[in-house]
Short mmCIF file of C-alpha atoms and ligand atoms in Angstrom, two decimals:
data_model
loop_
_atom_site.label_atom_id
_atom_site.label_comp_id
_atom_site.label_asym_id
_atom_site.label_seq_id
_atom_site.Cartn_x
_atom_site.Cartn_y
_atom_site.Cartn_z
CA MET A 1 63.74 129.86 80.19
CA SER A 2 65.30 127.99 77.16
CA GLY A 3 66.02 124.00 77.57
CA ARG A 4 69.63 123.12 77.66
CA LEU A 5 71.06 120.91 74.06
CA TYR A 6 73.27 118.65 74.81
CA GLY A 7 75.65 116.63 72.23
CA VAL A 8 76.56 113.47 73.70
CA GLY A 9 79.01 110.51 72.23
CA LEU A 10 78.14 107.04 73.06
CA GLY A 11 81.56 105.44 72.56
CA PRO A 12 81.58 102.52 70.23
CA GLY A 13 78.53 99.95 70.71
CA ASP A 14 79.24 98.73 74.12
CA PRO A 15 77.11 99.72 76.92
CA GLU A 16 79.59 100.32 79.59
CA LEU A 17 81.84 102.18 76.94
CA VAL A 18 79.03 105.08 77.51
CA THR A 19 80.96 107.83 79.98
CA VAL A 20 78.96 108.40 83.74
CA LYS A 21 78.33 111.83 82.19
CA THR A 22 76.54 110.98 78.85
CA ALA A 23 74.93 108.00 80.94
CA ARG A 24 73.45 110.90 84.02
CA LEU A 25 72.23 113.24 81.13
CA ILE A 26 70.37 110.70 78.90
CA GLY A 27 68.65 109.43 81.92
CA GLU A 28 67.46 113.34 83.19
CA ALA A 29 66.91 114.41 79.75
CA ASP A 30 63.48 115.33 78.44
CA VAL A 31 63.82 114.41 74.90
CA ILE A 32 65.73 111.82 73.30
CA ALA A 33 66.95 112.86 69.59
CA TYR A 34 69.02 110.44 67.20
CA HIS A 35 69.43 109.98 63.62
CA ALA A 36 69.03 106.52 61.98
CA ALA A 37 69.43 105.49 58.28
CA ARG A 38 65.97 105.44 55.97
CA HIS A 39 65.46 102.02 56.53
CA GLY A 40 67.88 101.22 59.81
CA ARG A 41 67.25 101.04 63.01
CA SER A 42 68.91 103.34 65.07
CA ILE A 43 72.02 101.72 66.65
CA ALA A 44 73.22 105.15 68.69
CA ARG A 45 69.28 104.43 70.45
CA SER A 46 70.10 100.67 70.92
CA ILE A 47 73.31 102.16 72.89
CA ALA A 48 71.54 104.22 75.15
CA LEU A 49 68.51 102.38 75.93
CA PRO A 50 69.87 101.21 79.22
CA TYR A 51 70.31 104.73 80.56
CA MET A 52 66.39 105.90 79.08
CA ARG A 53 63.61 106.48 81.34
CA GLU A 54 59.95 105.26 80.68
CA GLY A 55 57.45 108.39 79.24
CA GLN A 56 61.04 110.23 77.34
CA ILE A 57 60.11 112.15 74.52
CA GLU A 58 61.72 110.58 71.05
CA GLU A 59 62.80 112.14 67.91
CA LEU A 60 64.13 109.81 65.51
CA LEU A 61 65.39 112.08 62.60
CA GLN A 62 65.11 109.47 59.63
CA TYR A 63 67.21 110.83 56.60
CA PRO A 64 65.28 110.73 53.76
CA LEU A 65 67.91 108.74 52.08
CA THR A 66 71.19 107.23 51.91
CA VAL A 67 72.94 106.60 49.06
CA GLU A 68 69.24 106.76 46.73
CA THR A 69 68.90 108.87 43.54
CA THR A 70 66.62 112.34 44.38
CA ASP A 71 64.80 114.69 43.32
CA HIS A 72 65.45 117.47 44.50
CA PRO A 73 66.14 120.22 42.49
CA CYS A 74 69.81 120.82 44.45
CA GLY A 75 70.62 116.80 44.14
CA TYR A 76 71.96 115.06 47.23
CA GLN A 77 73.65 117.49 48.82
CA GLY A 78 70.38 119.97 48.74
CA ALA A 79 67.95 117.41 50.19
CA LEU A 80 70.34 116.96 52.97
CA ASP A 81 70.37 120.22 53.81
CA ASP A 82 66.63 120.38 54.07
CA PHE A 83 66.48 117.68 56.52
CA TYR A 84 69.17 119.18 59.00
CA VAL A 85 66.70 122.74 58.94
CA GLU A 86 63.76 120.85 59.39
CA CYS A 87 65.38 118.41 62.10
CA ALA A 88 67.10 121.43 63.91
CA ALA A 89 63.49 123.20 63.66
CA ARG A 90 62.05 120.16 65.98
CA LEU A 91 64.59 120.19 68.11
CA ALA A 92 64.08 124.02 68.71
CA ALA A 93 60.83 123.86 69.49
CA HIS A 94 61.48 121.33 72.42
CA LEU A 95 64.17 123.62 73.75
CA ASP A 96 61.79 126.94 73.14
CA ALA A 97 59.45 125.03 75.35
CA GLY A 98 62.03 124.82 78.10
CA ARG A 99 62.66 121.01 77.50
CA THR A 100 66.41 119.38 77.84
CA VAL A 101 67.00 117.61 74.41
CA VAL A 102 70.05 114.63 74.22
CA VAL A 103 71.09 114.20 70.82
CA LEU A 104 73.08 110.77 71.02
CA SER A 105 75.94 109.89 68.76
CA GLU A 106 77.72 106.62 68.28
CA GLY A 107 81.07 107.22 69.25
CA ASP A 108 82.21 111.11 69.66
CA PRO A 109 79.83 113.97 68.69
CA LEU A 110 82.25 115.99 66.86
CA PHE A 111 84.26 112.81 65.16
CA TYR A 112 82.43 112.52 62.18
CA GLY A 113 78.74 112.58 63.99
CA SER A 114 75.61 113.84 62.40
CA TYR A 115 75.24 115.69 66.17
CA MET A 116 77.28 118.60 64.48
CA HIS A 117 74.81 119.43 61.76
CA MET A 118 72.32 120.17 64.95
CA HIS A 119 75.61 122.18 66.92
CA LYS A 120 76.01 123.88 63.68
CA ARG A 121 72.71 125.30 63.65
CA LEU A 122 71.26 125.49 67.24
CA ALA A 123 74.68 126.44 69.51
CA HIS A 124 74.49 130.07 69.26
CA ARG A 125 70.92 130.13 69.81
CA TYR A 126 70.64 127.70 72.91
CA PRO A 127 73.00 126.62 76.01
CA THR A 128 74.79 123.71 74.80
CA GLU A 129 77.37 121.34 75.78
CA VAL A 130 78.90 118.12 73.60
CA VAL A 131 79.90 115.41 75.90
CA PRO A 132 82.99 113.33 74.01
CA GLY A 133 82.85 109.74 73.67
CA VAL A 134 85.22 106.55 72.88
CA THR A 135 85.71 106.58 69.28
CA SER A 136 85.94 103.82 66.96
CA VAL A 137 89.23 104.05 66.52
CA SER A 138 90.26 104.17 69.82
CA ALA A 139 88.39 100.84 69.97
CA ALA A 140 89.55 99.45 67.26
CA ALA A 141 92.65 99.88 68.56
CA ALA A 142 91.86 98.47 71.50
CA VAL A 143 90.28 95.23 70.73
CA LEU A 144 93.32 94.50 67.92
CA GLY A 145 95.75 95.10 71.31
CA ARG A 146 97.76 97.05 69.12
CA PRO A 147 99.40 100.13 70.23
CA LEU A 148 97.98 102.73 67.73
CA VAL A 149 101.03 105.82 67.62
CA GLU A 150 103.42 106.21 69.90
CA ARG A 151 106.36 108.50 70.30
CA ASP A 152 106.16 110.74 67.49
CA GLU A 153 104.39 108.61 64.95
CA VAL A 154 101.82 110.17 63.06
CA LEU A 155 97.93 108.78 62.35
CA THR A 156 96.28 109.68 59.75
CA VAL A 157 92.15 109.44 59.39
CA LEU A 158 90.44 108.63 56.48
CA PRO A 159 86.84 109.03 55.34
CA GLY A 160 86.22 105.66 53.05
CA THR A 161 84.58 107.74 50.74
CA LEU A 162 87.18 109.61 49.27
CA PRO A 163 88.99 108.86 45.93
CA GLY A 164 91.13 105.84 45.80
CA GLU A 165 94.16 108.04 44.19
CA VAL A 166 93.84 110.15 47.37
CA LEU A 167 94.09 107.46 49.88
CA ALA A 168 96.41 105.49 48.45
CA GLU A 169 98.80 108.45 48.74
CA ARG A 170 97.36 109.19 52.17
CA LEU A 171 98.82 105.97 53.41
CA ARG A 172 101.88 105.86 51.98
CA ALA A 173 102.75 109.10 53.78
CA THR A 174 101.53 107.88 57.30
CA ASP A 175 102.52 106.16 60.12
CA SER A 176 99.40 104.57 61.34
CA ALA A 177 96.11 104.93 59.66
CA ALA A 178 92.20 104.83 60.37
CA VAL A 179 90.43 104.06 57.40
CA LEU A 180 86.41 104.62 58.41
CA LYS A 181 83.27 104.55 56.59
CA LEU A 182 84.05 101.16 54.78
CA GLY A 183 80.62 99.02 53.70
CA ARG A 184 80.24 99.86 49.62
CA THR A 185 83.43 101.59 49.81
CA PHE A 186 85.72 98.19 50.93
CA GLU A 187 87.07 97.17 47.41
CA LYS A 188 88.40 100.45 46.98
CA VAL A 189 90.00 100.93 49.97
CA ARG A 190 91.83 97.80 49.76
CA ASP A 191 93.30 98.26 46.52
CA ALA A 192 94.11 102.02 48.05
CA PHE A 193 95.89 99.77 50.86
CA ALA A 194 97.29 97.53 48.39
CA GLU A 195 98.59 100.16 45.64
CA ALA A 196 100.37 102.19 48.90
CA GLY A 197 102.55 98.72 49.70
CA ARG A 198 100.84 99.01 53.35
CA LEU A 199 98.06 95.98 52.71
CA GLU A 200 100.50 93.33 54.62
CA ASP A 201 99.80 95.54 57.39
CA ALA A 202 96.47 96.91 57.82
CA TRP A 203 93.70 95.17 59.75
CA TYR A 204 89.84 94.91 59.58
CA VAL A 205 87.84 95.46 62.79
CA GLU A 206 83.68 95.08 62.43
CA ARG A 207 81.67 96.61 64.89
CA ALA A 208 84.40 96.79 67.72
CA THR A 209 82.63 96.57 70.95
CA MET A 210 79.25 95.73 69.61
CA GLY A 211 79.06 92.13 70.70
CA ALA A 212 79.23 90.44 67.02
CA GLU A 213 82.33 92.09 66.84
CA ARG A 214 85.32 90.75 63.95
CA VAL A 215 89.04 91.43 63.22
CA ALA A 216 90.74 89.55 60.33
CA PRO A 217 94.19 90.84 58.29
CA LEU A 218 92.40 93.34 55.80
CA LYS A 219 93.47 91.49 52.83
CA GLU A 220 91.10 88.27 53.91
CA VAL A 221 88.19 89.99 54.04
CA ASP A 222 85.22 89.35 51.77
CA PRO A 223 84.27 92.68 50.38
CA ASP A 224 80.61 91.33 50.18
CA GLY A 225 80.06 91.03 53.95
CA VAL A 226 81.27 94.37 54.94
CA PRO A 227 79.31 96.63 57.17
CA TYR A 228 79.06 100.41 57.62
CA PHE A 229 80.37 99.83 61.38
CA SER A 230 83.58 98.71 60.20
CA LEU A 231 87.43 100.23 59.47
CA ALA A 232 90.46 99.44 58.77
CA LEU A 233 93.16 99.93 60.75
CA LEU A 234 97.36 100.38 60.27
CA ALA A 235 98.88 99.84 63.81
CA SER A 236 101.66 101.38 64.94
CA PRO A 237 104.72 100.33 62.81
CA ALA A 238 106.84 100.59 65.80
CA GLU A 239 104.42 97.14 67.48
CA ARG A 240 105.86 94.95 64.52
CA THR A 241 109.30 94.85 66.20
CA PHE A 242 107.25 92.70 69.14
CA VAL A 243 104.06 91.30 68.04
CA GLY A 244 104.66 87.88 66.69
CA GLY A 245 106.92 86.38 69.61
CA ALA A 246 109.99 88.32 68.81
CA PRO A 247 111.26 88.96 73.18
CA VAL A 248 110.23 92.33 74.34
CA GLU A 249 113.23 94.95 74.26
CA GLU A 250 115.53 93.71 77.72
CA GLN A 251 115.45 95.53 80.66
CA ARG A 252 118.25 97.49 81.39
CA GLY A 253 119.07 97.42 85.51
CA GLU A 254 119.62 100.33 87.83
CA VAL A 255 119.54 101.20 91.18
CA VAL A 256 118.07 103.92 93.02
CA VAL A 257 118.69 105.01 96.48
CA VAL A 258 115.10 106.28 97.77
CA GLY A 259 114.31 108.44 100.57
CA LEU A 260 111.16 106.92 102.69
CA GLY A 261 110.71 110.28 105.06
CA PRO A 262 110.77 109.94 108.34
CA ALA A 263 107.70 107.96 108.77
CA GLY A 264 104.77 106.94 107.17
CA ARG A 265 103.40 107.55 103.82
CA PRO A 266 102.61 111.17 103.92
CA TRP A 267 105.73 112.07 104.10
CA LEU A 268 106.80 109.93 101.41
CA THR A 269 107.23 111.92 97.64
CA PRO A 270 105.36 111.11 94.89
CA GLU A 271 108.68 110.56 93.05
CA ALA A 272 109.71 108.23 95.76
CA GLN A 273 106.54 106.12 95.30
CA ASP A 274 107.05 105.94 91.25
CA ALA A 275 110.48 104.94 92.12
CA LEU A 276 109.44 102.14 94.40
CA ALA A 277 106.38 100.89 92.18
CA VAL A 278 109.12 100.55 89.29
CA ALA A 279 111.35 98.50 91.01
CA THR A 280 112.02 94.41 90.81
CA ASP A 281 114.02 94.50 94.30
CA ILE A 282 113.76 96.32 97.22
CA VAL A 283 116.74 96.84 99.27
CA GLY A 284 117.20 97.90 102.96
CA TYR A 285 117.23 98.14 106.69
CA GLY A 286 114.49 95.41 107.57
CA PRO A 287 112.19 97.86 109.55
CA TYR A 288 112.67 100.32 106.29
CA VAL A 289 112.06 97.60 103.78
CA ASP A 290 108.83 96.31 106.16
CA ARG A 291 107.69 100.32 105.40
CA VAL A 292 107.32 100.00 101.36
CA ALA A 293 103.93 98.84 100.61
CA PRO A 294 103.37 95.16 99.78
CA ASN A 295 103.65 93.95 95.45
CA PRO A 296 104.25 90.16 95.38
CA ARG A 297 105.98 90.85 92.33
CA GLN A 298 108.97 92.57 94.15
CA GLU A 299 111.66 91.00 95.60
CA ARG A 300 112.74 92.25 99.36
CA HIS A 301 116.40 91.85 100.43
CA ARG A 302 115.98 92.83 104.48
CA THR A 303 119.18 92.83 105.92
CA ASP A 304 120.96 94.13 108.97
CA ASN A 305 121.62 98.25 109.63
CA ARG A 306 125.13 97.46 110.13
CA VAL A 307 126.39 95.92 106.68
CA GLU A 308 125.91 98.93 104.36
CA ALA A 309 128.86 97.79 101.85
CA GLU A 310 127.87 94.74 101.72
CA ARG A 311 124.03 95.56 100.84
CA ALA A 312 125.25 98.52 98.46
CA ARG A 313 127.14 96.07 96.33
CA HIS A 314 124.07 93.81 96.46
CA ALA A 315 122.03 95.76 94.93
CA LEU A 316 124.80 97.20 92.50
CA GLU A 317 125.22 92.96 91.50
CA LEU A 318 120.99 93.08 90.99
CA ALA A 319 121.17 95.91 89.07
CA ARG A 320 123.91 94.71 86.54
CA SER A 321 121.94 91.77 85.84
CA GLY A 322 119.17 93.62 84.72
CA ARG A 323 117.18 94.28 87.84
CA ARG A 324 115.52 97.71 89.04
CA VAL A 325 116.63 98.07 92.46
CA ALA A 326 115.55 100.31 94.88
CA VAL A 327 117.77 101.10 98.01
CA VAL A 328 115.30 102.43 100.92
CA SER A 329 116.43 104.63 103.96
CA SER A 330 114.59 106.21 106.46
CA GLY A 331 114.39 109.73 105.83
CA ASP A 332 116.63 111.65 103.69
CA PRO A 333 119.08 109.01 101.74
CA GLY A 334 121.86 111.26 101.64
CA VAL A 335 121.72 112.00 104.96
CA PHE A 336 124.00 109.25 107.24
CA ALA A 337 122.50 106.69 105.27
CA MET A 338 122.89 104.69 101.62
CA ALA A 339 123.30 106.77 98.98
CA SER A 340 127.02 107.74 99.99
CA ALA A 341 127.23 103.83 100.59
CA VAL A 342 126.18 102.90 96.87
CA LEU A 343 127.36 105.30 94.80
CA GLU A 344 131.31 104.62 97.09
CA ALA A 345 130.50 101.25 95.82
CA SER A 346 129.59 101.77 92.48
CA ALA A 347 133.04 102.88 91.46
CA ASP A 348 133.06 99.21 90.60
CA TYR A 349 130.02 98.81 88.92
CA PRO A 350 130.98 101.51 86.07
CA ASP A 351 128.33 100.66 83.63
CA VAL A 352 125.47 100.57 86.24
CA PRO A 353 123.18 103.75 86.43
CA VAL A 354 122.41 104.95 90.19
CA ARG A 355 120.13 107.80 90.87
CA VAL A 356 119.11 109.38 94.06
CA VAL A 357 115.45 109.98 95.21
CA PRO A 358 115.55 112.39 98.06
CA GLY A 359 113.42 112.47 101.11
CA LEU A 360 111.76 114.46 104.10
CA THR A 361 115.30 114.26 106.75
CA ALA A 362 114.31 113.69 110.32
CA ALA A 363 115.69 117.31 111.46
CA GLN A 364 112.65 118.80 109.07
CA ALA A 365 109.89 116.27 110.75
CA VAL A 366 110.91 117.08 113.98
CA ALA A 367 111.69 120.57 114.11
CA SER A 368 108.03 121.27 112.42
CA ARG A 369 107.02 119.48 115.43
CA VAL A 370 108.11 122.39 117.93
CA GLY A 371 108.08 125.02 115.43
CA ALA A 372 110.87 126.27 113.52
CA PRO A 373 113.93 126.11 115.52
CA LEU A 374 115.95 125.37 112.23
CA GLY A 375 114.88 129.05 111.54
CA HIS A 376 118.76 130.52 111.15
CA ASP A 377 121.67 128.81 110.71
CA PHE A 378 122.27 125.00 111.91
CA CYS A 379 124.34 122.19 111.55
CA VAL A 380 123.66 118.33 111.09
CA LEU A 381 125.91 116.07 112.92
CA SER A 382 125.59 112.49 114.35
CA LEU A 383 126.81 111.20 117.13
CA SER A 384 127.60 107.95 116.35
CA ASP A 385 131.61 107.53 116.70
CA LEU A 386 130.77 103.69 114.84
CA LEU A 387 132.00 105.42 111.65
CA LYS A 388 134.30 107.99 112.79
CA PRO A 389 136.59 108.12 116.24
CA TRP A 390 134.82 109.98 119.33
CA GLU A 391 137.41 113.01 118.88
CA VAL A 392 136.37 114.33 115.66
CA VAL A 393 132.85 114.24 116.98
CA ALA A 394 134.25 116.09 119.80
CA ALA A 395 135.63 118.62 117.84
CA ARG A 396 132.96 119.32 115.72
CA ILE A 397 130.69 119.64 118.80
CA SER A 398 132.43 121.93 120.12
CA ALA A 399 133.14 124.24 116.97
CA ALA A 400 129.48 124.29 116.35
CA ALA A 401 128.89 125.36 119.75
CA MET A 402 131.31 128.13 119.49
CA ALA A 403 130.15 129.14 115.95
CA ASP A 404 126.31 129.50 117.58
CA LEU A 405 124.72 127.22 115.18
CA VAL A 406 121.50 125.43 115.87
CA LEU A 407 122.33 121.48 116.13
CA ALA A 408 120.29 119.05 114.65
CA ILE A 409 121.76 115.86 115.99
CA TYR A 410 120.86 112.10 114.64
CA ASN A 411 121.84 108.97 115.83
CA PRO A 412 122.46 110.51 119.48
CA ALA A 413 122.39 106.94 121.04
CA SER A 414 121.87 103.07 120.46
CA ARG A 415 121.94 100.22 123.15
CA ARG A 416 125.46 99.74 123.01
CA ARG A 417 125.95 103.25 123.05
CA THR A 418 125.00 104.79 126.01
CA TRP A 419 127.51 108.07 126.79
CA GLN A 420 127.69 109.70 124.00
CA VAL A 421 124.54 112.49 124.94
CA ALA A 422 125.98 113.38 128.09
CA ALA A 423 129.17 114.04 127.08
CA ALA A 424 127.71 116.04 123.96
CA ARG A 425 125.84 118.04 126.83
CA ASP A 426 128.78 119.14 128.66
CA LEU A 427 131.12 120.19 125.69
CA LEU A 428 127.82 122.28 124.19
CA LEU A 429 127.64 123.98 128.21
CA GLU A 430 131.26 125.15 127.89
CA HIS A 431 129.96 127.34 125.41
CA ARG A 432 126.22 127.18 125.99
CA LEU A 433 124.23 128.77 128.44
CA PRO A 434 121.76 126.29 130.48
CA GLU A 435 118.66 127.33 129.98
CA THR A 436 119.16 126.83 125.89
CA PRO A 437 116.43 125.12 124.44
CA VAL A 438 116.70 121.55 123.47
CA VAL A 439 114.31 119.22 121.42
CA ILE A 440 113.95 115.97 121.84
CA GLY A 441 112.01 114.36 118.61
CA ARG A 442 111.16 110.14 118.74
CA ASP A 443 109.39 108.73 116.50
CA VAL A 444 108.49 111.76 114.93
CA GLY A 445 105.73 110.78 112.35
CA GLY A 446 105.22 107.38 113.46
CA SER A 447 103.18 105.34 116.11
CA GLY A 448 105.52 105.83 118.92
CA GLU A 449 105.90 109.76 118.54
CA SER A 450 106.78 111.65 121.46
CA VAL A 451 108.20 115.68 121.50
CA THR A 452 109.74 117.17 124.70
CA VAL A 453 110.98 120.56 124.94
CA THR A 454 113.51 121.00 127.69
CA THR A 455 116.82 122.90 127.93
CA LEU A 456 120.50 121.81 127.87
CA ALA A 457 120.94 121.68 131.80
CA GLU A 458 118.49 119.57 132.31
CA LEU A 459 118.30 116.68 129.11
CA ASP A 460 118.64 113.84 130.64
CA PRO A 461 120.57 111.21 128.42
CA ASP A 462 118.09 108.22 129.55
CA HIS A 463 114.93 109.50 127.64
CA VAL A 464 117.17 109.17 124.42
CA ASP A 465 117.53 106.21 122.37
CA MET A 466 118.18 105.81 118.70
CA ARG A 467 115.29 106.57 117.77
CA CYS A 468 115.31 110.36 118.91
CA LEU A 469 116.79 113.15 117.31
CA LEU A 470 117.97 116.15 119.35
CA ILE A 471 117.71 119.84 118.20
CA VAL A 472 120.10 122.33 120.38
CA GLY A 473 119.27 125.89 120.17
CA SER A 474 121.29 128.42 119.34
CA SER A 475 121.63 131.75 121.76
CA THR A 476 118.52 133.09 120.02
CA THR A 477 116.92 130.72 119.80
CA GLN A 478 113.27 130.90 121.37
CA VAL A 479 110.39 129.19 123.33
CA THR A 480 107.04 131.10 124.07
CA PRO A 481 105.22 130.57 126.68
CA GLN A 482 102.71 128.18 124.20
CA GLY A 483 105.71 126.15 123.92
CA THR A 484 106.54 126.79 120.52
CA VAL A 485 110.42 126.81 119.66
CA PHE A 486 111.81 129.10 117.00
CA THR A 487 114.72 130.60 116.18
CA PRO A 488 114.56 134.34 114.68
CA ARG A 489 115.53 135.03 110.93
CA ARG A 490 117.78 138.15 112.40
CA TYR A 491 120.95 137.80 114.01
CA PRO A 492 121.68 140.93 116.53
N1 SAH B 1 118.39 109.16 106.39
C1 SAH B 1 117.61 109.48 107.41
C2 SAH B 1 118.71 109.43 109.05
C3 SAH B 1 119.20 108.30 109.07
S1 SAH B 1 120.44 108.28 110.67
C4 SAH B 1 117.14 111.06 107.50
O1 SAH B 1 117.37 111.60 106.49
O2 SAH B 1 116.29 111.22 108.41
C5 SAH B 1 119.27 107.61 111.95
C6 SAH B 1 118.65 108.83 112.79
O3 SAH B 1 117.63 109.46 112.18
C7 SAH B 1 118.11 108.40 113.75
O4 SAH B 1 118.83 107.72 114.85
C8 SAH B 1 117.11 109.33 114.17
O5 SAH B 1 118.41 110.14 115.22
C9 SAH B 1 117.14 110.23 113.15
N2 SAH B 1 115.53 109.48 112.80
C10 SAH B 1 115.28 109.00 111.69
N3 SAH B 1 113.41 109.04 111.64
C11 SAH B 1 113.36 109.69 113.12
C12 SAH B 1 111.93 110.08 113.23
N4 SAH B 1 110.79 109.93 112.72
N5 SAH B 1 111.94 110.80 114.90
C13 SAH B 1 112.88 111.35 114.95
N6 SAH B 1 114.46 110.82 114.76
C14 SAH B 1 114.44 110.09 113.60
#
């Protein structure tokens, strides 16, 4: 069986910028091959060295010439072609013998890399894989600390070996540019930047990430000292608007009303996580604020749970001053929670954008624990008479009971509201059978979780508190012998 050929990118020079995969392949290879100039040592080999093993076969693929004249009958290109054929034959001999051959490339193997000459000659004959690497262009932008391209800008990559007029024309037409292969071409490249009117914005980066790196404005560079491992960079034009000390664009404030889900991180949506992560301020009822993962960059405003309107105005005030405010609610913020309060108050803050990020609501969490009691038509109501009169609550319970809807009852009780559960039960019993299934879910998903399946007749109000949600079945809701509760899709 023949061996495998790998063309691996080593990145720009820093051995830590070698990918984990390339490092592994170098360590496992039987043969390490690399190109080198006639008189130079191999930079690729020195980057790979920390990952090489004792006793590996090395194939030095030394260029017969660089820019010297040649007596080859087909000139410079003819001499190179012969060289590549000979290199490919040397590697093929190892591959035929079943050895794994790794060909090293600085940067990325398919980005001006010598490896591609081997690839073209061998990839159709042997199992071959190319492992990409960090290019010198990325490295140079990173060293400069300047954005390369943003939004719909165009990056042009140019070899410095092109004629001066071609370089100037391309530089004039692009937003950002990287000109590689400097060395002897340096003066021509610099003049092309000047001709294109871009010299003022151009940077010179030498041996990016290699240790002896150097960065300078292109116009200040002495042409005599320019090595091959250098490039000229025209960074994103947009960055010029802030590099140089101008203030970063003022951030626009907003209020995002975020649903945290009924409990814990598994029920926090990725969208909600993102909204929390970018916030500068977290506003909400104390125990809910405490559920947000701590970040010292953020300010936390913990409030009592009965001052919704005040809390909403506070959030809107903060946002008006440019803060990004996350108002947190448990469950879904639109279900008996902060979203309505914020939207109501926002009439006085027309300039402040408000968004709502949904969450899993408690009824869904409780229902899922016992099966599918909400499988058919159901209604959601709050038993609290703090924000609406009890007559309204009672009328709605009776109406829902008459309509044979399943009920998901939020806020069934609190320390001060203790009689409503019994009153609701008695109203329901006027229209429902005593054996109607009732689910009591307490702190579902949290550390105090308990879920009880009982019946309407046996519903004990003493077992219900503010951390509970009740689900009252309809005439078709069933409880299996295993205790699973579901309401069929079909209605008789
Ligand atoms: N916005 C929330 C509801 C807030 S009202 C949501 O969409 O879930 C508060 C009521 O929600 C509580 O009294 C209780 O009835 C219910 N609740 C919230 N979290 C719960 C949980 N983990 N388990 C059971 N009920 C819960």
